[in-house]
Amino acid sequence: MLAGMSLYDALTHTFAGMACGGFSPYNAGIEAFHSPLIEFILTFFIFVAGANFALYYRAIKIDKDLLFKDEEFRVYTSILLGFTGLLTLILYKDMEYSLFNSFRYAVFQITSVMTATGFASIDFNLWTDSAKILVLAVMFIGGCAGSTGGGMKIVRFLLLLKYARRELFKFIHPRLVRPIRFNNKSVPADVLQSILAFVVIYISVFIFSAMLLTLLGVDIISSVTASITTLGNIGPGLSLFGPMGNFESLLSLGKIILISNMWIGRLEVYTVLVLFTSDFWRS
């Protein structure tokens, strides 16, 4: 409210931001306010919502340093800062925004998309391809485990990268024994297998739904981004389904496909698959 929002707007955008929902009473979303201060305030709270709430509780109750000792939180922060920096440079160079506006748009869009909030303070559908690639990349990552964010979650990406790194070293040194550690604890093999299976299924659902949309006549860019943005519960995609567009033009069958994606992405893949097993219904 101190930044210029009415009480109603402040409440609705606060709830939508902290829940990583991204809904706004305005068609133009956050762009309707044309306020850098509002964008920076929302960016902070969206960032908070995208991290692990259990970690916040432990940091408050036990030791505040736990927040910065947590491996996932450090990677989460590093990714946001890294992508924000890259996008700022691209916007400054290619879009000829001022350095301030380049940073302003970059930090808001990267934080909003990566945490699956989906707010937009500018139509990034009009940006250059290199800028849109960065936005697309963070769509796959998501927020932290235990957050209100969507996507695949950072902890899975982190452990998957550690697993790939270990397998590469084992290829070079076949007798190497190197346990994968997360927050100074060894990760069991069955957990790694579960994460690997999750990622494979997640990517398969993404590819399959994108292919189905192309068969319905949707262009490839719209299909790919619609698939990943709904699977990650983000909201805006690119091309036909950009931040200032919507899914109204999509055929009913296409909407059913994307509804399924949102359902799978929100409940998580394994939960949905269990519903289709006979053992679940017998028990």
Coordinates of C-alpha atoms in Angstrom, one line a residue:
M1 CA 0.0 0.0 0.0
L2 CA 2.9 2.4 0.8
A3 CA 4.1 1.8 -2.8
G4 CA 0.9 3.0 -4.3
M5 CA -1.5 0.0 -4.3
S6 CA -5.0 0.1 -3.0
L7 CA -5.9 -2.1 -0.1
Y8 CA -7.7 -4.6 -2.4
D9 CA -4.8 -4.7 -4.9
A10 CA -2.3 -5.1 -2.1
L11 CA -4.1 -8.0 -0.5
T12 CA -4.8 -9.9 -3.8
H13 CA -1.3 -9.5 -5.1
T14 CA 0.2 -10.5 -1.7
F15 CA -1.8 -13.7 -1.5
A16 CA -1.1 -14.4 -5.2
G17 CA 2.6 -13.8 -4.7
M18 CA 3.2 -15.7 -1.5
A19 CA 1.2 -18.7 -2.9
C20 CA 3.2 -18.5 -6.2
G21 CA -0.2 -18.3 -7.9
G22 CA 0.4 -15.2 -10.0
F23 CA -3.2 -14.1 -10.4
S24 CA -3.9 -10.4 -10.8
P25 CA -7.2 -8.5 -11.1
Y26 CA -5.7 -6.7 -14.1
N27 CA -5.2 -8.1 -17.6
A28 CA -1.8 -6.5 -17.8
G29 CA -0.8 -8.0 -14.5
I30 CA 2.0 -6.1 -12.6
E31 CA 2.7 -4.1 -15.7
A32 CA -0.5 -2.2 -15.0
F33 CA 1.1 -0.4 -12.1
H34 CA 4.3 0.8 -13.9
S35 CA 6.0 0.9 -10.6
P36 CA 9.6 -0.3 -10.0
L37 CA 9.0 -0.2 -6.2
I38 CA 6.0 -2.5 -6.4
E39 CA 8.0 -4.9 -8.6
F40 CA 11.0 -5.0 -6.2
I41 CA 8.7 -5.5 -3.2
L42 CA 6.9 -8.4 -5.0
T43 CA 10.2 -9.8 -6.2
F44 CA 11.4 -10.1 -2.6
F45 CA 8.3 -11.9 -1.3
I46 CA 8.1 -14.2 -4.4
F47 CA 11.8 -15.1 -3.7
V48 CA 10.8 -15.9 -0.1
A49 CA 7.9 -18.0 -1.2
G50 CA 10.1 -20.0 -3.6
A51 CA 12.4 -21.2 -0.8
N52 CA 11.8 -24.0 1.8
F53 CA 9.4 -23.0 4.5
A54 CA 10.6 -25.8 6.8
L55 CA 14.1 -24.3 6.5
Y56 CA 12.7 -20.9 7.6
Y57 CA 11.2 -22.5 10.6
R58 CA 14.5 -24.3 11.6
A59 CA 16.4 -21.1 11.0
I60 CA 14.1 -19.1 13.3
K61 CA 13.9 -21.8 16.0
I62 CA 17.4 -23.2 16.0
D63 CA 20.0 -21.2 14.2
K64 CA 19.6 -18.4 11.7
D65 CA 22.8 -19.5 9.9
L66 CA 21.0 -22.7 8.8
L67 CA 19.5 -20.7 6.0
F68 CA 22.8 -19.9 4.4
K69 CA 24.3 -23.3 5.2
D70 CA 21.5 -25.1 3.3
E71 CA 22.8 -26.3 0.0
E72 CA 19.5 -26.0 -1.9
F73 CA 19.0 -22.4 -0.7
R74 CA 22.5 -21.4 -1.8
V75 CA 22.0 -22.9 -5.2
Y76 CA 18.5 -21.4 -5.5
T77 CA 20.0 -17.9 -4.7
S78 CA 22.9 -18.5 -7.0
I79 CA 20.7 -19.5 -10.0
L80 CA 18.5 -16.5 -9.5
L81 CA 21.4 -14.1 -9.3
G82 CA 23.2 -15.7 -12.3
F83 CA 20.3 -15.7 -14.6
T84 CA 19.3 -12.2 -13.5
G85 CA 22.8 -10.9 -14.3
L86 CA 22.8 -12.6 -17.7
L87 CA 19.4 -11.4 -18.6
T88 CA 20.2 -7.8 -17.5
L89 CA 23.2 -7.7 -19.8
I90 CA 21.2 -9.1 -22.7
L91 CA 18.3 -6.6 -22.2
Y92 CA 20.8 -3.7 -21.9
K93 CA 22.6 -4.7 -25.1
D94 CA 19.8 -6.0 -27.3
M95 CA 16.7 -4.2 -26.1
E96 CA 18.5 -0.9 -25.4
Y97 CA 16.8 -0.5 -22.0
S98 CA 18.6 1.6 -19.4
L99 CA 20.7 -0.4 -17.0
F100 CA 18.2 0.1 -14.2
N101 CA 15.3 -1.0 -16.3
S102 CA 17.2 -4.0 -17.6
F103 CA 17.9 -5.1 -14.1
R104 CA 14.4 -4.3 -13.0
Y105 CA 12.7 -6.4 -15.7
A106 CA 15.3 -9.2 -15.4
V107 CA 15.1 -9.8 -11.7
F108 CA 11.3 -9.7 -11.6
Q109 CA 10.8 -12.0 -14.6
I110 CA 13.4 -14.5 -13.6
T111 CA 12.2 -14.7 -10.0
S112 CA 8.5 -14.9 -11.0
V113 CA 9.0 -17.6 -13.7
M114 CA 11.5 -19.7 -11.8
T115 CA 9.3 -19.9 -8.7
A116 CA 6.3 -20.6 -11.0
T117 CA 4.5 -17.5 -9.8
G118 CA 3.8 -16.3 -13.3
F119 CA 3.5 -12.5 -12.7
A120 CA 4.8 -10.4 -15.6
S121 CA 5.9 -6.8 -15.4
I122 CA 6.5 -6.6 -19.1
D123 CA 5.7 -8.6 -22.3
F124 CA 8.8 -10.7 -22.5
N125 CA 7.3 -12.3 -25.6
L126 CA 8.7 -9.3 -27.4
W127 CA 12.2 -9.8 -26.3
T128 CA 15.0 -11.2 -28.4
D129 CA 15.5 -15.0 -28.7
S130 CA 18.5 -15.0 -26.4
A131 CA 16.5 -13.3 -23.7
K132 CA 13.5 -15.7 -24.2
I133 CA 15.8 -18.7 -24.0
L134 CA 16.9 -17.7 -20.5
V135 CA 13.3 -17.3 -19.4
L136 CA 12.5 -20.7 -20.9
A137 CA 15.4 -22.3 -19.1
V138 CA 14.3 -21.3 -15.7
M139 CA 10.8 -22.7 -16.4
F140 CA 12.3 -26.2 -16.1
I141 CA 14.0 -25.5 -12.7
G142 CA 11.3 -24.4 -10.3
G143 CA 11.5 -23.4 -6.7
C144 CA 12.8 -25.3 -3.6
A145 CA 11.4 -28.4 -2.0
G146 CA 8.9 -27.4 0.7
S147 CA 8.0 -24.1 -1.0
T148 CA 4.8 -22.9 -2.7
G149 CA 6.7 -22.9 -6.0
G150 CA 6.2 -25.3 -8.8
G151 CA 8.5 -27.0 -11.4
M152 CA 10.8 -29.9 -10.9
K153 CA 12.4 -28.4 -7.8
I154 CA 16.1 -27.4 -7.4
V155 CA 17.0 -30.3 -5.1
R156 CA 16.2 -32.8 -7.8
F157 CA 18.3 -30.9 -10.4
L158 CA 21.1 -30.6 -7.9
L159 CA 21.2 -34.3 -7.0
L160 CA 20.8 -35.2 -10.7
L161 CA 23.9 -33.1 -11.6
K162 CA 25.8 -34.6 -8.7
Y163 CA 24.8 -38.1 -9.9
A164 CA 25.9 -37.3 -13.5
R165 CA 29.2 -35.9 -12.2
R166 CA 29.9 -39.1 -10.2
E167 CA 29.1 -41.4 -13.1
L168 CA 31.4 -39.4 -15.3
F169 CA 34.2 -39.8 -12.8
K170 CA 33.4 -43.5 -12.5
F171 CA 33.7 -43.8 -16.3
I172 CA 37.3 -42.4 -16.0
H173 CA 38.1 -44.2 -12.7
P174 CA 36.0 -47.5 -12.7
R175 CA 37.0 -48.3 -9.1
L176 CA 36.0 -45.0 -7.7
V177 CA 33.7 -45.1 -4.7
R178 CA 32.2 -41.6 -4.1
P179 CA 28.9 -41.3 -2.2
I180 CA 26.7 -38.4 -3.2
R181 CA 26.2 -36.0 -0.4
F182 CA 23.6 -33.3 0.2
N183 CA 23.9 -31.0 3.2
N184 CA 26.8 -33.1 4.4
K185 CA 24.7 -36.3 4.4
S186 CA 25.0 -39.3 2.1
V187 CA 22.0 -39.7 -0.2
P188 CA 20.8 -43.3 -0.5
A189 CA 20.9 -45.0 -3.8
D190 CA 17.1 -45.6 -3.8
V191 CA 16.5 -41.9 -3.4
L192 CA 18.7 -41.1 -6.4
Q193 CA 16.9 -43.8 -8.5
S194 CA 13.6 -42.2 -7.5
I195 CA 14.8 -38.8 -8.6
L196 CA 16.1 -40.1 -11.9
A197 CA 12.8 -41.8 -12.6
F198 CA 10.9 -38.7 -11.7
V199 CA 12.9 -36.5 -14.1
V200 CA 12.6 -39.0 -16.9
I201 CA 8.8 -39.2 -16.4
Y202 CA 8.5 -35.4 -16.1
I203 CA 10.4 -34.8 -19.3
S204 CA 8.4 -37.5 -21.1
V205 CA 5.1 -35.9 -20.1
F206 CA 6.5 -32.5 -21.2
I207 CA 7.5 -33.9 -24.6
F208 CA 4.4 -36.0 -25.2
S209 CA 2.0 -33.1 -24.4
A210 CA 4.0 -30.7 -26.6
M211 CA 3.8 -33.2 -29.5
L212 CA 0.0 -33.5 -29.0
L213 CA -0.4 -29.8 -29.2
T214 CA 1.5 -29.6 -32.4
L215 CA -0.7 -32.3 -33.9
L216 CA -3.6 -29.9 -33.1
G217 CA -2.0 -27.3 -35.2
V218 CA -0.3 -25.2 -32.6
D219 CA 3.1 -23.9 -33.6
I220 CA 6.2 -25.5 -32.0
I221 CA 7.2 -22.6 -29.8
S222 CA 3.7 -22.2 -28.4
S223 CA 3.4 -26.0 -27.9
V224 CA 6.7 -26.4 -26.1
T225 CA 6.3 -23.4 -23.8
A226 CA 2.6 -24.2 -23.1
S227 CA 3.6 -27.7 -22.1
I228 CA 6.3 -26.7 -19.7
T229 CA 4.5 -23.7 -18.3
T230 CA 1.4 -25.7 -17.4
L231 CA 3.4 -28.7 -16.1
G232 CA 5.3 -26.4 -13.9
N233 CA 2.2 -24.4 -12.9
I234 CA 3.8 -21.2 -14.1
G235 CA 1.2 -19.5 -16.2
P236 CA 2.6 -17.6 -19.2
G237 CA 4.6 -19.1 -22.0
L238 CA 5.8 -17.7 -25.3
S239 CA 4.4 -17.0 -28.8
L240 CA 0.6 -17.5 -28.7
F241 CA 0.5 -18.0 -25.0
G242 CA 2.8 -15.1 -23.9
P243 CA 2.4 -13.1 -20.6
M244 CA -0.1 -10.7 -22.2
G245 CA -2.0 -13.5 -24.0
N246 CA -4.1 -16.4 -22.9
F247 CA -5.2 -19.9 -23.9
E248 CA -8.6 -18.9 -25.1
S249 CA -7.8 -19.7 -28.8
L250 CA -6.8 -23.3 -28.0
L251 CA -9.1 -26.1 -29.0
S252 CA -11.0 -27.9 -26.2
L253 CA -8.8 -31.0 -26.6
G254 CA -5.7 -28.8 -26.2
K255 CA -7.1 -27.3 -23.0
I256 CA -7.8 -30.8 -21.7
I257 CA -4.2 -31.7 -22.4
L258 CA -2.9 -28.6 -20.5
I259 CA -5.4 -29.2 -17.6
S260 CA -3.9 -32.7 -17.3
N261 CA -0.4 -31.1 -17.2
M262 CA -1.4 -28.7 -14.5
W263 CA -2.9 -31.5 -12.5
I264 CA 0.2 -33.7 -12.8
G265 CA 2.5 -30.9 -12.1
R266 CA 0.7 -29.8 -9.0
L267 CA 0.2 -33.2 -7.5
E268 CA 3.6 -34.4 -8.6
V269 CA 4.1 -37.3 -11.1
Y270 CA 4.3 -40.2 -8.6
T271 CA 1.1 -39.2 -6.9
V272 CA -0.8 -39.2 -10.2
L273 CA 0.7 -42.5 -11.3
V274 CA -0.3 -44.2 -8.1
L275 CA -3.9 -43.3 -8.8
F276 CA -3.7 -45.4 -12.0
T277 CA -2.4 -48.6 -10.3
S278 CA -4.7 -51.4 -9.4
D279 CA -3.0 -52.0 -6.0
F280 CA -4.0 -48.5 -4.9
W281 CA -7.7 -49.1 -5.4
R282 CA -7.6 -52.6 -3.9
S283 CA -6.1 -51.2 -0.7

